[in-house]
Coordinates of C-alpha atoms and ligand atoms in Angstrom, one line a residue:
M14 CA -13.6 -1.0 -11.3
A15 CA -15.8 1.5 -8.7
E16 CA -15.8 4.8 -8.8
V17 CA -13.9 6.9 -5.8
V18 CA -15.0 10.4 -4.9
I19 CA -12.9 11.9 -2.9
V20 CA -15.2 15.5 -0.5
P21 CA -13.5 16.6 2.3
G22 CA -16.1 15.3 4.3
E23 CA -19.1 13.3 5.3
A24 CA -21.5 16.8 4.9
E25 CA -20.5 16.8 1.4
A26 CA -20.9 12.5 0.5
G27 CA -24.6 13.3 2.4
E28 CA -25.6 16.2 -0.4
L29 CA -24.3 14.0 -3.3
V30 CA -25.6 11.0 -2.6
A31 CA -29.0 12.6 -1.4
G32 CA -28.8 13.9 -4.7
A33 CA -29.1 10.8 -6.2
I34 CA -31.5 9.2 -4.2
V35 CA -33.8 12.2 -4.5
A36 CA -33.2 11.6 -8.3
L37 CA -33.9 8.3 -8.7
I38 CA -37.6 8.8 -6.5
R39 CA -38.4 12.1 -9.2
E40 CA -38.0 9.2 -11.6
K41 CA -39.6 5.5 -9.8
P42 CA -41.6 6.7 -6.7
D43 CA -42.0 3.3 -5.4
A44 CA -37.8 3.4 -5.9
V45 CA -36.7 0.5 -3.4
L46 CA -33.1 2.0 -1.1
G47 CA -31.0 0.1 0.7
L48 CA -30.3 0.9 4.3
A49 CA -27.2 0.7 6.4
T50 CA -26.7 2.2 10.1
G51 CA -24.0 2.5 12.2
S52 CA -22.0 6.0 12.5
T53 CA -21.1 6.0 8.8
P54 CA -24.4 6.7 6.8
I55 CA -26.3 9.2 9.1
A56 CA -24.9 13.1 7.6
T57 CA -26.3 11.0 4.6
Y58 CA -29.5 10.5 6.1
Q59 CA -29.7 13.8 7.5
A60 CA -29.0 14.9 4.0
L61 CA -32.1 13.4 2.4
A62 CA -34.1 14.3 4.7
R63 CA -33.8 17.9 4.2
R64 CA -33.9 18.0 0.8
I65 CA -37.3 15.7 0.8
H66 CA -38.2 18.3 3.0
D67 CA -37.2 21.8 1.8
D68 CA -38.2 20.0 -2.1
R69 CA -40.9 18.7 -1.2
V70 CA -40.5 14.9 -2.7
D71 CA -42.9 12.5 -2.1
V72 CA -41.1 9.3 -0.9
R73 CA -44.6 7.8 0.7
G74 CA -44.1 5.0 -2.2
V75 CA -40.3 4.4 -1.9
R76 CA -39.5 1.1 0.6
G77 CA -36.6 0.5 2.1
F78 CA -34.8 -3.4 3.2
A79 CA -31.9 -2.5 6.3
L80 CA -28.3 -4.4 5.2
D81 CA -28.7 -6.5 8.7
E82 CA -30.2 -6.8 12.7
Y83 CA -28.8 -8.2 15.8
V84 CA -30.1 -11.8 16.9
G85 CA -31.4 -11.7 20.1
L86 CA -31.8 -7.8 21.7
P87 CA -34.6 -7.8 24.2
P88 CA -37.2 -5.6 22.5
G89 CA -37.5 -2.1 23.2
H90 CA -33.7 -1.9 22.8
P91 CA -32.6 1.1 21.7
E92 CA -29.7 0.0 19.5
H93 CA -32.3 -2.9 17.6
Y94 CA -31.6 -2.0 14.3
R95 CA -35.6 -1.3 13.4
A96 CA -35.3 0.9 16.6
V97 CA -32.7 3.0 14.7
I98 CA -34.2 1.9 11.5
T99 CA -37.2 4.3 12.3
R100 CA -35.4 7.0 14.7
E101 CA -32.6 7.8 11.7
V102 CA -34.3 7.2 8.8
V103 CA -38.2 6.3 8.7
E104 CA -39.4 9.6 11.2
P105 CA -36.8 11.7 9.4
L106 CA -36.8 10.9 6.1
G107 CA -41.4 11.1 6.4
L108 CA -41.0 7.2 4.9
T109 CA -43.9 4.6 5.2
P110 CA -43.0 2.6 8.4
E111 CA -45.2 -1.2 6.2
L112 CA -42.6 -0.8 3.9
V113 CA -39.2 -0.1 4.8
R114 CA -38.5 -3.9 5.9
V115 CA -35.3 -4.9 8.3
P116 CA -34.6 -8.2 8.5
N117 CA -36.0 -10.8 11.9
G118 CA -33.4 -10.6 14.8
D119 CA -36.2 -12.6 17.4
P120 CA -34.8 -16.3 17.9
A121 CA -37.5 -17.5 17.5
G122 CA -37.8 -18.4 13.9
I123 CA -33.9 -17.3 13.2
E124 CA -34.1 -20.3 11.1
H125 CA -36.4 -18.9 8.7
A126 CA -35.3 -15.4 9.3
G127 CA -33.3 -15.2 6.4
A128 CA -34.8 -17.1 3.2
D129 CA -38.0 -15.0 3.8
Y130 CA -36.6 -12.1 3.8
E131 CA -34.8 -12.7 0.3
R132 CA -38.0 -13.2 -0.7
A133 CA -39.7 -10.2 0.8
I134 CA -36.6 -8.2 -1.7
V135 CA -37.1 -9.9 -4.8
A136 CA -40.9 -9.6 -4.3
A137 CA -40.3 -5.8 -4.3
G138 CA -38.6 -5.9 -6.8
G139 CA -34.5 -5.6 -6.0
V140 CA -32.4 -2.5 -3.8
D141 CA -32.4 -0.1 -6.2
L142 CA -29.3 1.7 -4.2
Q143 CA -28.1 0.5 -1.6
I144 CA -26.1 2.3 1.7
L145 CA -23.2 0.8 2.5
G146 CA -21.0 1.7 4.5
I147 CA -17.4 -0.9 5.7
G148 CA -15.4 -2.3 9.0
R149 CA -12.8 -2.2 10.0
T150 CA -12.3 -6.1 9.1
G151 CA -13.7 -5.2 5.8
H152 CA -17.4 -6.8 6.2
I153 CA -19.9 -4.8 4.7
G154 CA -23.6 -5.4 5.4
F155 CA -22.3 -7.7 9.1
N156 CA -20.2 -10.5 6.4
E157 CA -16.9 -10.9 8.2
P158 CA -14.0 -12.3 6.1
G159 CA -14.9 -15.7 5.1
S160 CA -18.5 -15.1 3.9
S161 CA -18.8 -16.6 0.6
L162 CA -18.7 -14.3 -2.3
A163 CA -22.7 -16.1 -3.2
S164 CA -24.1 -15.6 0.6
L165 CA -28.1 -14.8 0.5
T166 CA -28.9 -13.2 3.7
R167 CA -28.5 -15.4 7.1
V168 CA -27.0 -15.7 10.5
K169 CA -24.0 -15.2 11.4
T170 CA -21.4 -14.5 14.2
L171 CA -19.5 -11.2 14.6
T172 CA -15.9 -10.6 14.6
E173 CA -14.4 -9.6 18.4
Q174 CA -13.1 -7.4 17.0
T175 CA -16.9 -5.6 15.2
R176 CA -18.3 -6.1 19.1
T177 CA -15.7 -3.6 20.0
D178 CA -15.7 -2.1 17.7
N179 CA -20.1 -1.2 17.8
A180 CA -19.5 -1.7 22.1
R181 CA -19.9 2.2 21.5
F182 CA -23.7 1.8 21.1
F183 CA -24.3 -0.2 24.1
D184 CA -24.1 1.0 28.2
S185 CA -21.2 -2.8 28.2
P186 CA -19.1 -4.4 26.0
S187 CA -20.2 -7.5 27.0
D188 CA -24.4 -6.8 25.9
V189 CA -23.3 -6.4 21.9
P190 CA -24.8 -9.2 20.0
M191 CA -22.3 -12.6 19.5
H192 CA -25.0 -12.9 16.2
C193 CA -26.1 -11.1 13.7
I194 CA -28.8 -12.1 10.7
T195 CA -27.5 -9.8 7.9
Q196 CA -28.2 -9.5 4.1
G197 CA -25.5 -11.1 1.9
I198 CA -22.8 -10.7 -0.6
G199 CA -24.4 -12.3 -2.8
T200 CA -28.2 -10.5 -2.3
I201 CA -25.8 -6.6 -1.7
L202 CA -24.4 -7.7 -5.3
R203 CA -27.8 -7.8 -6.6
A204 CA -28.6 -4.5 -6.1
R205 CA -28.2 -1.9 -8.8
H206 CA -26.4 0.7 -8.0
L207 CA -23.8 0.1 -4.8
V208 CA -22.8 3.8 -2.6
L209 CA -19.4 2.9 -0.2
L210 CA -19.2 5.3 2.1
A211 CA -16.5 5.6 4.3
F212 CA -14.5 8.7 6.7
G213 CA -11.3 8.7 8.8
E214 CA -8.5 7.4 8.7
A215 CA -9.6 4.0 10.7
K216 CA -11.1 2.6 7.0
A217 CA -8.0 3.4 5.4
P218 CA -7.4 0.0 5.3
A219 CA -10.1 -1.5 4.3
V220 CA -11.0 0.6 2.2
A221 CA -8.0 0.3 -0.8
A222 CA -8.5 -3.6 0.1
A223 CA -12.1 -3.5 -0.9
V224 CA -11.2 -1.1 -3.6
E225 CA -7.5 -1.9 -4.9
G226 CA -7.1 -5.0 -3.3
P227 CA -7.6 -9.0 -4.9
V228 CA -11.2 -9.8 -4.9
S229 CA -11.8 -12.2 -1.9
A230 CA -13.9 -13.8 0.7
N231 CA -10.7 -12.8 3.2
Q232 CA -11.8 -9.2 2.0
P233 CA -15.4 -8.9 2.2
G234 CA -15.9 -5.4 1.1
S235 CA -14.0 -6.1 -1.9
A236 CA -17.1 -7.9 -3.7
I237 CA -17.9 -5.0 -4.4
Q238 CA -15.2 -5.0 -7.4
L239 CA -17.2 -7.8 -9.1
H240 CA -20.5 -5.3 -9.5
P241 CA -21.0 -2.9 -12.5
H242 CA -22.5 0.1 -10.8
T243 CA -20.4 1.6 -7.4
T244 CA -19.4 5.0 -6.0
V245 CA -17.3 4.8 -3.3
I246 CA -17.1 8.1 -1.5
V247 CA -14.7 9.2 0.4
D248 CA -13.0 11.4 2.8
E249 CA -9.4 12.3 2.9
A250 CA -8.2 10.6 5.3
A251 CA -10.1 7.3 4.1
A252 CA -9.0 7.3 0.9
S253 CA -5.3 7.9 2.0
G254 CA -4.1 3.8 1.2
L255 CA -5.6 4.0 -2.1
E256 CA -2.6 3.3 -4.9
H257 CA -4.5 5.6 -8.0
L258 CA -5.6 8.4 -6.0
D259 CA -5.1 10.7 -8.7
Y260 CA -7.2 8.9 -11.6
Y261 CA -9.2 8.6 -9.3
R262 CA -9.1 12.6 -8.6
H263 CA -9.0 13.1 -12.5
A264 CA -12.2 11.1 -13.5
W265 CA -14.3 12.9 -10.8
A266 CA -13.2 16.7 -12.2
N267 CA -13.1 15.9 -15.8
K268 CA -16.8 13.7 -14.9
P269 CA -19.7 14.2 -17.6
A270 CA -21.9 16.3 -15.6
W271 CA -25.2 13.7 -17.3
Q272 CA -23.4 11.0 -15.5
G273 CA -24.9 11.4 -11.7
I274 CA -22.8 9.3 -8.9
Ligands
F6R7 C1 -24.5 -1.7 9.3 C2 -23.9 -1.9 8.5 C3 -21.6 -2.0 8.7 C4 -21.9 -1.0 9.6 C5 -20.0 -0.9 9.1 C6 -19.6 0.6 9.7 O1 -25.8 -2.2 8.8 O2 -24.0 -3.0 7.6 O3 -21.0 -2.6 7.2 O4 -21.8 0.1 8.2 O5 -20.0 -2.2 10.5 O6 -20.2 1.0 11.0 P1 -19.7 2.5 10.6 O7 -20.0 3.3 10.2 O8 -20.5 2.8 12.9 O9 -18.2 2.8 10.8

């Protein structure tokens, strides 16, 4: 079962995850981080940037792999995930840009981009800590319902629900690309530690299905139940559909401090 930590809000979640990442980097200066985009991890990246700065953490050797990228956005578009990762992660954290990769969403050569990305992750020794958000469809990465639980990085078609949800980042809903390239569920499950973040009531059904529902390709987030080390960090609203809330609170309150998350 995933560990579920219920926090007051995104800031507290950010502090928890930032602490775990700083500890990881101190132990392994060339740690490999798995990076989500979207709204959910923003407070975590901000907290991490503060910790790195305040505690003078040397992050020059830290490597990163983004979860996904849109296919076919014009170069220079602000929602290109390469641009988002540069703006929200690489620059504020002070990471070395060449050590942070994003799947290549250029339609020219897209048929090889998934396999290339998989090779790069393997060559880096795998992801140490993977930050995940979850979509209202239950997707992790952009693995929409029906994605194989063994899938690797490949091109997927976004659901209309996800395109509508992500339209807030674009001038017009029709500008949201139809296709993406995303790490597969099998890719995500190979990371050594999964940290899934979710905030707000709109995420409650997806969180409940991921944490307590049957493991099913129909709910891609439920694949986290197959992983030996998953931490789910949610606010009260996102936790509101969970059945075993009392137990999660009890386990967290009594957790030995040395375990971390
Ligand atoms: C982003 C990603 C997606 C998002 C999810 C939630 O790289 O892989 O799974 O985490 O769509 O998006 P937000 O955080 O914007 O609600």
